C-alpha cells in the first residue's frame, strides 16, 4: 500500500525554522511531481511549493525567499525547509505526490495525513 508519511511539524517562534519531510512508502514504479500544500483554519487549501522529478521548483509568492523545497529520489522523500517563519504560516501542511505503482500505470495522486505547523510567540 502506497502511503505518504509526513513529519517535522511543531511549534516555533516567529523568525524560526522548521523542516518538513514527506516519505513515500510502499512498492512503486515512479514518483512524478511532489507538492506541499497548506490549509489554515477557516481557509482553503493552497499550494505552497512544487518540486519535479528533475529538481525544478516553484513557490507561492507568499513563501518565496523563505521556503525551499527539495527531494531525494534515492529515498523517495521530499522536504520543505521553512525559514523566517511568520504567524501567517500557521497551518496544517500536506504533502501530495503523483505516483505510478507500475510502469504502465497512469499517475495517481496521493496525499499525506498532514502535519501541524504553528508559529507563535
PDB file of C-alpha atoms in Angstrom:
ATOM      1  CA  UNK A   1       0.000   0.000   0.000  1.00  0.00           C
ATOM      2  CA  UNK A   2       1.379   3.367  -1.020  1.00  0.00           C
ATOM      3  CA  UNK A   3       1.484   5.985   1.712  1.00  0.00           C
ATOM      4  CA  UNK A   4       2.914   9.453   2.166  1.00  0.00           C
ATOM      5  CA  UNK A   5       4.283   9.847   5.688  1.00  0.00           C
ATOM      6  CA  UNK A   6       4.918  13.397   6.859  1.00  0.00           C
ATOM      7  CA  UNK A   7       6.975  14.572   9.804  1.00  0.00           C
ATOM      8  CA  UNK A   8       8.656  17.651  11.187  1.00  0.00           C
ATOM      9  CA  UNK A   9       5.815  19.937  12.185  1.00  0.00           C
ATOM     10  CA  UNK A  10       5.573  21.667  15.522  1.00  0.00           C
ATOM     11  CA  UNK A  11       5.510  24.938  17.409  1.00  0.00           C
ATOM     12  CA  UNK A  12       8.096  27.570  16.565  1.00  0.00           C
ATOM     13  CA  UNK A  13       8.567  31.229  17.375  1.00  0.00           C
ATOM     14  CA  UNK A  14       8.334  33.897  14.672  1.00  0.00           C
ATOM     15  CA  UNK A  15      11.585  34.061  12.744  1.00  0.00           C
ATOM     16  CA  UNK A  16      12.347  30.435  13.470  1.00  0.00           C
ATOM     17  CA  UNK A  17      12.779  27.457  11.157  1.00  0.00           C
ATOM     18  CA  UNK A  18      11.285  24.031  10.627  1.00  0.00           C
ATOM     19  CA  UNK A  19      11.987  21.260   8.164  1.00  0.00           C
ATOM     20  CA  UNK A  20       9.150  19.048   6.972  1.00  0.00           C
ATOM     21  CA  UNK A  21       9.697  15.627   5.428  1.00  0.00           C
ATOM     22  CA  UNK A  22       7.417  13.536   3.238  1.00  0.00           C
ATOM     23  CA  UNK A  23       8.427   9.921   2.683  1.00  0.00           C
ATOM     24  CA  UNK A  24       6.701   7.730   0.109  1.00  0.00           C
ATOM     25  CA  UNK A  25       6.390   4.161   1.383  1.00  0.00           C
ATOM     26  CA  UNK A  26       5.239   1.011  -0.363  1.00  0.00           C
ATOM     27  CA  UNK A  27       6.038  -0.577  -3.681  1.00  0.00           C
ATOM     28  CA  UNK A  28       6.037   1.947  -6.530  1.00  0.00           C
ATOM     29  CA  UNK A  29       7.443   2.430 -10.021  1.00  0.00           C
ATOM     30  CA  UNK A  30       7.978   6.175 -10.098  1.00  0.00           C
ATOM     31  CA  UNK A  31       7.093   9.479  -8.487  1.00  0.00           C
ATOM     32  CA  UNK A  32       6.324  12.495 -10.625  1.00  0.00           C
ATOM     33  CA  UNK A  33       5.949  15.966  -9.137  1.00  0.00           C
ATOM     34  CA  UNK A  34       5.813  16.310  -5.359  1.00  0.00           C
ATOM     35  CA  UNK A  35       3.920  19.214  -3.839  1.00  0.00           C
ATOM     36  CA  UNK A  36       3.415  20.843  -0.465  1.00  0.00           C
ATOM     37  CA  UNK A  37       0.058  22.411   0.342  1.00  0.00           C
ATOM     38  CA  UNK A  38      -1.165  24.109   3.483  1.00  0.00           C
ATOM     39  CA  UNK A  39      -4.546  24.836   4.961  1.00  0.00           C
ATOM     40  CA  UNK A  40      -5.048  27.402   7.680  1.00  0.00           C
ATOM     41  CA  UNK A  41      -8.082  27.264   9.915  1.00  0.00           C
ATOM     42  CA  UNK A  42     -11.131  28.558   8.073  1.00  0.00           C
ATOM     43  CA  UNK A  43      -9.280  28.931   4.777  1.00  0.00           C
ATOM     44  CA  UNK A  44      -8.972  26.948   1.586  1.00  0.00           C
ATOM     45  CA  UNK A  45      -6.034  24.665   0.942  1.00  0.00           C
ATOM     46  CA  UNK A  46      -3.308  26.440  -1.001  1.00  0.00           C
ATOM     47  CA  UNK A  47      -0.306  25.261  -2.971  1.00  0.00           C
ATOM     48  CA  UNK A  48       2.965  26.244  -1.306  1.00  0.00           C
ATOM     49  CA  UNK A  49       5.723  24.605  -3.353  1.00  0.00           C
ATOM     50  CA  UNK A  50       6.365  22.084  -6.106  1.00  0.00           C
ATOM     51  CA  UNK A  51       9.430  20.031  -6.997  1.00  0.00           C
ATOM     52  CA  UNK A  52       9.632  17.973 -10.166  1.00  0.00           C
ATOM     53  CA  UNK A  53      11.489  14.717 -10.648  1.00  0.00           C
ATOM     54  CA  UNK A  54      14.360  16.658 -12.145  1.00  0.00           C
ATOM     55  CA  UNK A  55      14.506  19.080  -9.244  1.00  0.00           C
ATOM     56  CA  UNK A  56      12.779  22.082 -10.813  1.00  0.00           C
ATOM     57  CA  UNK A  57      10.904  24.096  -8.217  1.00  0.00           C
ATOM     58  CA  UNK A  58       8.121  26.626  -7.970  1.00  0.00           C
ATOM     59  CA  UNK A  59       6.746  28.550  -4.990  1.00  0.00           C
ATOM     60  CA  UNK A  60       3.765  30.567  -3.884  1.00  0.00           C
ATOM     61  CA  UNK A  61       4.604  34.263  -3.755  1.00  0.00           C
ATOM     62  CA  UNK A  62       3.956  34.311  -0.014  1.00  0.00           C
ATOM     63  CA  UNK A  63       6.857  31.936   0.706  1.00  0.00           C
ATOM     64  CA  UNK A  64       9.403  32.829  -1.970  1.00  0.00           C
ATOM     65  CA  UNK A  65      12.805  33.517  -0.483  1.00  0.00           C
ATOM     66  CA  UNK A  66      11.872  31.862   2.822  1.00  0.00           C
ATOM     67  CA  UNK A  67      10.935  28.276   1.933  1.00  0.00           C
ATOM     68  CA  UNK A  68      12.984  25.746  -0.023  1.00  0.00           C
ATOM     69  CA  UNK A  69      11.549  22.543  -1.450  1.00  0.00           C
ATOM     70  CA  UNK A  70      13.783  19.628  -2.382  1.00  0.00           C
ATOM     71  CA  UNK A  71      13.674  15.885  -2.859  1.00  0.00           C
ATOM     72  CA  UNK A  72      15.914  12.869  -2.546  1.00  0.00           C
ATOM     73  CA  UNK A  73      14.892  10.443  -5.263  1.00  0.00           C
ATOM     74  CA  UNK A  74      17.012   7.673  -3.732  1.00  0.00           C
ATOM     75  CA  UNK A  75      14.881   7.875  -0.576  1.00  0.00           C
ATOM     76  CA  UNK A  76      11.546   8.719  -2.249  1.00  0.00           C
ATOM     77  CA  UNK A  77      11.372  11.692   0.087  1.00  0.00           C
ATOM     78  CA  UNK A  78      10.567  15.364  -0.319  1.00  0.00           C
ATOM     79  CA  UNK A  79      11.491  18.134   2.094  1.00  0.00           C
ATOM     80  CA  UNK A  80      10.257  21.609   2.843  1.00  0.00           C
ATOM     81  CA  UNK A  81      12.766  23.829   4.633  1.00  0.00           C
ATOM     82  CA  UNK A  82      10.915  26.758   6.158  1.00  0.00           C
ATOM     83  CA  UNK A  83      12.911  29.750   7.391  1.00  0.00           C
ATOM     84  CA  UNK A  84      11.915  33.154   8.735  1.00  0.00           C
ATOM     85  CA  UNK A  85       8.558  31.754   9.733  1.00  0.00           C
ATOM     86  CA  UNK A  86       5.672  34.127  10.326  1.00  0.00           C
ATOM     87  CA  UNK A  87       2.440  33.687  12.283  1.00  0.00           C
ATOM     88  CA  UNK A  88       0.562  33.651   8.972  1.00  0.00           C
ATOM     89  CA  UNK A  89       2.446  30.464   8.043  1.00  0.00           C
ATOM     90  CA  UNK A  90       0.463  28.643  10.728  1.00  0.00           C
ATOM     91  CA  UNK A  91      -1.452  25.841   9.044  1.00  0.00           C
ATOM     92  CA  UNK A  92      -1.674  22.124   8.518  1.00  0.00           C
ATOM     93  CA  UNK A  93       0.858  21.227   5.840  1.00  0.00           C
ATOM     94  CA  UNK A  94       0.103  18.401   3.420  1.00  0.00           C
ATOM     95  CA  UNK A  95       2.341  16.534   1.033  1.00  0.00           C
ATOM     96  CA  UNK A  96       0.985  15.430  -2.340  1.00  0.00           C
ATOM     97  CA  UNK A  97       2.603  13.284  -4.999  1.00  0.00           C
ATOM     98  CA  UNK A  98       1.661  11.830  -8.365  1.00  0.00           C
ATOM     99  CA  UNK A  99       2.762   8.204  -8.258  1.00  0.00           C
ATOM    100  CA  UNK A 100       2.844   5.327 -10.692  1.00  0.00           C
ATOM    101  CA  UNK A 101       2.688   1.954  -8.960  1.00  0.00           C
ATOM    102  CA  UNK A 102       3.545   0.036 -12.129  1.00  0.00           C
ATOM    103  CA  UNK A 103       5.352   1.051 -15.298  1.00  0.00           C
ATOM    104  CA  UNK A 104       2.159   1.064 -17.403  1.00  0.00           C
ATOM    105  CA  UNK A 105       0.038   2.876 -14.815  1.00  0.00           C
ATOM    106  CA  UNK A 106      -1.329   6.361 -15.157  1.00  0.00           C
ATOM    107  CA  UNK A 107      -0.123   8.582 -12.314  1.00  0.00           C
ATOM    108  CA  UNK A 108      -2.388   8.646  -9.250  1.00  0.00           C
ATOM    109  CA  UNK A 109      -2.499  11.486  -6.747  1.00  0.00           C
ATOM    110  CA  UNK A 110      -1.696  10.570  -3.136  1.00  0.00           C
ATOM    111  CA  UNK A 111      -1.883  12.730  -0.014  1.00  0.00           C
ATOM    112  CA  UNK A 112      -0.148  12.657   3.328  1.00  0.00           C
ATOM    113  CA  UNK A 113      -2.004  12.876   6.618  1.00  0.00           C
ATOM    114  CA  UNK A 114      -0.924  16.441   7.291  1.00  0.00           C
ATOM    115  CA  UNK A 115       1.368  17.939   9.912  1.00  0.00           C
ATOM    116  CA  UNK A 116       0.584  20.980  12.045  1.00  0.00           C
ATOM    117  CA  UNK A 117       2.893  23.978  11.919  1.00  0.00           C
ATOM    118  CA  UNK A 118       2.230  26.695  14.481  1.00  0.00           C
ATOM    119  CA  UNK A 119       4.189  29.931  14.504  1.00  0.00           C
ATOM    120  CA  UNK A 120       3.609  31.829  17.711  1.00  0.00           C
ATOM    121  CA  UNK A 121       5.459  33.604  20.478  1.00  0.00           C
TER     122      UNK A 121
END
